[in-house]
Short mmCIF file of C-alpha atoms in Angstrom, two decimals:
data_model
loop_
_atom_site.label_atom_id
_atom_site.label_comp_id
_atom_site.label_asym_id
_atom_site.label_seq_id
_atom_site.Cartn_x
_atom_site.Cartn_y
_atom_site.Cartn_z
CA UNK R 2 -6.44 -20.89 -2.64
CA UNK R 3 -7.74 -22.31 0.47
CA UNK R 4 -10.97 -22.16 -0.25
CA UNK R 5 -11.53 -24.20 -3.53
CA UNK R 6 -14.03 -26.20 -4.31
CA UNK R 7 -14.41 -29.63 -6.26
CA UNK R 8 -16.96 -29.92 -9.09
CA UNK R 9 -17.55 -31.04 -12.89
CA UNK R 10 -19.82 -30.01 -15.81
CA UNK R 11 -19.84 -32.79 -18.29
CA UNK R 12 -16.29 -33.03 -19.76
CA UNK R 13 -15.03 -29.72 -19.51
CA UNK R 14 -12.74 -28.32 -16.30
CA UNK R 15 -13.50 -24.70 -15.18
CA UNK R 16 -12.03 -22.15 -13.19
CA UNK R 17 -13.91 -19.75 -11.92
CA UNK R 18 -11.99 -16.38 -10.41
CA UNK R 19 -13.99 -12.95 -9.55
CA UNK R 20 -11.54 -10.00 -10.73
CA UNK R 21 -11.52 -7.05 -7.87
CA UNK R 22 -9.11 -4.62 -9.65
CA UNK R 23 -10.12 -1.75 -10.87
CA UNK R 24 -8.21 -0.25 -14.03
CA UNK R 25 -10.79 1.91 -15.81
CA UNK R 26 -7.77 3.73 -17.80
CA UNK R 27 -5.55 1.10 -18.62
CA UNK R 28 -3.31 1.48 -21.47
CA UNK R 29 -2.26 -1.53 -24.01
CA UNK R 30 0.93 -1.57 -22.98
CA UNK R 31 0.26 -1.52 -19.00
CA UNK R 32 -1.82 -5.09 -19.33
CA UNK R 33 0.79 -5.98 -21.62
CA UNK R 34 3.02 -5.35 -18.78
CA UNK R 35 0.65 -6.71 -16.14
CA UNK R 36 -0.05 -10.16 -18.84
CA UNK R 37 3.82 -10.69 -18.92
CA UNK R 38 3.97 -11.36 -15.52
CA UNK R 39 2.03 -15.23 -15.90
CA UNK R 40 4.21 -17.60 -15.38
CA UNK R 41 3.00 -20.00 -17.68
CA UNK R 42 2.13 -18.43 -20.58
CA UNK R 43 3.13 -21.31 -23.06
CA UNK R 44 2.45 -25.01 -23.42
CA UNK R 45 5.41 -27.03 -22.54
CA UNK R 46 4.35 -29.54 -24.39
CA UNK R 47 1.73 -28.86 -26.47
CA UNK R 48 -1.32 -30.98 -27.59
CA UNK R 49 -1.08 -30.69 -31.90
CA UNK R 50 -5.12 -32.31 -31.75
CA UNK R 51 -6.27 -30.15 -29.63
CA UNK R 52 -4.37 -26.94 -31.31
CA UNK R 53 -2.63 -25.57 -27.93
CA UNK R 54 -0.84 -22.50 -28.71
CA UNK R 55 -0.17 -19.45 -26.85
CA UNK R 56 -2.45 -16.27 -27.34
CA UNK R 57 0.70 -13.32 -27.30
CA UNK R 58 -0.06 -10.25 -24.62
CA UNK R 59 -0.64 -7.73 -27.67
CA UNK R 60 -3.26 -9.97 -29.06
CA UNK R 61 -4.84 -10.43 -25.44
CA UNK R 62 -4.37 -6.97 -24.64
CA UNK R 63 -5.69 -6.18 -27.95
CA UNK R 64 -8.84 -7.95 -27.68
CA UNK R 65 -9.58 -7.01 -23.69
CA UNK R 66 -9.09 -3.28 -24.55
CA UNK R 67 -11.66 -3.41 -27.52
CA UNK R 68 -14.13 -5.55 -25.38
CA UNK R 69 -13.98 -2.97 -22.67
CA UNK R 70 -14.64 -0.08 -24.63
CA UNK R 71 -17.58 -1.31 -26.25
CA UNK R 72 -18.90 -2.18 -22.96
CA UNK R 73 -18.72 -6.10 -23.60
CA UNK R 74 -16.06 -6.50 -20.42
CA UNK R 75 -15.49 -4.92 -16.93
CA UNK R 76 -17.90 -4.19 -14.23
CA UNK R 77 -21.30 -5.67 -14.91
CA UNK R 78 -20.23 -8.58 -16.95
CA UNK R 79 -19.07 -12.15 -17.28
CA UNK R 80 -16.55 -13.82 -19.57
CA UNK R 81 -16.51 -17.58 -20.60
CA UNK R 82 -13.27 -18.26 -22.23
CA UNK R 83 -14.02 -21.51 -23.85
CA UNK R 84 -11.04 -23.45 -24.98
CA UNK R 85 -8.91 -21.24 -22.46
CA UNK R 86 -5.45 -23.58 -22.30
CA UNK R 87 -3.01 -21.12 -19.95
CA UNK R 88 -5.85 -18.47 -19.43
CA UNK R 89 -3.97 -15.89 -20.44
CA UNK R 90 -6.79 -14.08 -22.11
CA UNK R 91 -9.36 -15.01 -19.72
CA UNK R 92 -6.97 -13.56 -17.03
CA UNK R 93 -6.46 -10.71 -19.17
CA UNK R 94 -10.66 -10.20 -18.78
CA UNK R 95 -10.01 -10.75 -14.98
CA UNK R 96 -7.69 -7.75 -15.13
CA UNK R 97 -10.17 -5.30 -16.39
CA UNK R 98 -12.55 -6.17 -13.82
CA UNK R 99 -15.32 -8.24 -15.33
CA UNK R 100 -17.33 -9.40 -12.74
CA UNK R 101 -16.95 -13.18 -13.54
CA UNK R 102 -14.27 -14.98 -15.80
CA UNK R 103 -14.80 -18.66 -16.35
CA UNK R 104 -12.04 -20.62 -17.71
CA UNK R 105 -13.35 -24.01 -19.89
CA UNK R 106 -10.91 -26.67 -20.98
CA UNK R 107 -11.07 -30.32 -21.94
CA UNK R 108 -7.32 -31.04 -21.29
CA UNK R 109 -6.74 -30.86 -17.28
CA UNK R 110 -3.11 -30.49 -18.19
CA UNK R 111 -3.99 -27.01 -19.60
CA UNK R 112 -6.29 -26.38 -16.80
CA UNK R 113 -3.32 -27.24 -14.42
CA UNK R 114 -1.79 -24.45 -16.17
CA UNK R 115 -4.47 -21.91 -16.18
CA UNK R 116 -5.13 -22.77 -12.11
CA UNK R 117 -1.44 -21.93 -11.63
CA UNK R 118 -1.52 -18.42 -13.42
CA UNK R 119 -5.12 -17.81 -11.37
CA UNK R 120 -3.34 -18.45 -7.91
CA UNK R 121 0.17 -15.83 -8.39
CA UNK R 122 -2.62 -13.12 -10.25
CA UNK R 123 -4.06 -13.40 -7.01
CA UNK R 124 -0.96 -13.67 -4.70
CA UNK R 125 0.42 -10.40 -6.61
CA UNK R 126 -3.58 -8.67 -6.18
CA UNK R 127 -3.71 -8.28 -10.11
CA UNK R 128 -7.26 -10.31 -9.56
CA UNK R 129 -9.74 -11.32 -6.54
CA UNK R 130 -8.83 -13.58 -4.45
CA UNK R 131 -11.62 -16.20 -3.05
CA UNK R 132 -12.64 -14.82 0.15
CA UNK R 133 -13.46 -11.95 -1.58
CA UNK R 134 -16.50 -13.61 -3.46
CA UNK R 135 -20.26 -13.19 -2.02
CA UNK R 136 -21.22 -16.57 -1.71
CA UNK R 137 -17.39 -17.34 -0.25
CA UNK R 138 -14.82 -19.14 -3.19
CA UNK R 139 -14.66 -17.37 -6.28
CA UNK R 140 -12.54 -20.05 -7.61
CA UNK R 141 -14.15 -23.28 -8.71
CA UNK R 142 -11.79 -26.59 -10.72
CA UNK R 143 -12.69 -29.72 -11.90
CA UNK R 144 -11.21 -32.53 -10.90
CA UNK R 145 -12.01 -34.67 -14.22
#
């Protein structure tokens, strides 16, 4: 992303990403579909202290689908994924068009991770890119 921008909030990394696509009738098995296409959806070498494991595409899919129906995801609303390791879920929020996902993680390795999944969502338009966002980068990492 050519536009990304530099900053911390005391020890956690974020990335920031403003979803664009719409997909007000999307079935389980479409973001299932769409959430299989992250490259790095599992720890390759996984932190035991800090519990890194991999959330599985039903599970996200699961979760985003029941969020959006009750009206707690999608157009109008944020998402803070704290603890996000690969984003996967997070993403999974992008997907569905929430406004704003943040991705929070104390292990930059993870973050790494999650960045990389954020950049080919947007190269394959699955999620905004960041000259899309109103005040110009919609994607924000921490360099800590």
């Amino acid at each position: 992303c050519a536009s990304m921008n530099t900053f911390s909030h005391h020890r956690y990394n974020m990335v920031r990403t403003r979803a664009i696509v719409i997909v007000a009738t999307m079935k389980q098995k479409h973001l299932e579909s769409c959430l299989s296409s992250i490259p790095n959806r599992i720890f390759p070498d996984p932190k035991i202290q800090l519990e890194q494991y991999p959330t599985s595409v039903n599970l996200a899919a699961s979760i985003v689908l029941t969020a959006l129906a009750k009206g707690d995801a999608g157009k109008g609303r944020t998402i803070l994924d704290l603890g996000c390791g690969t984003g996967n879920l997070g993403l999974a929020f992008a997907m569905v068009k929430s406004d704003f996902v943040y991705l929070v993680d104390c292990d930059s390795d993870a973050l790494d991770l999650a960045r990389e999944n954020v950049e080919m969502l947007e190269e394959e338009e699955l999620i905004g890119s960041c000259s899309e966002d109103e005040d110009g980068c919609c994607m924000e990492v921490a360099a800590r």
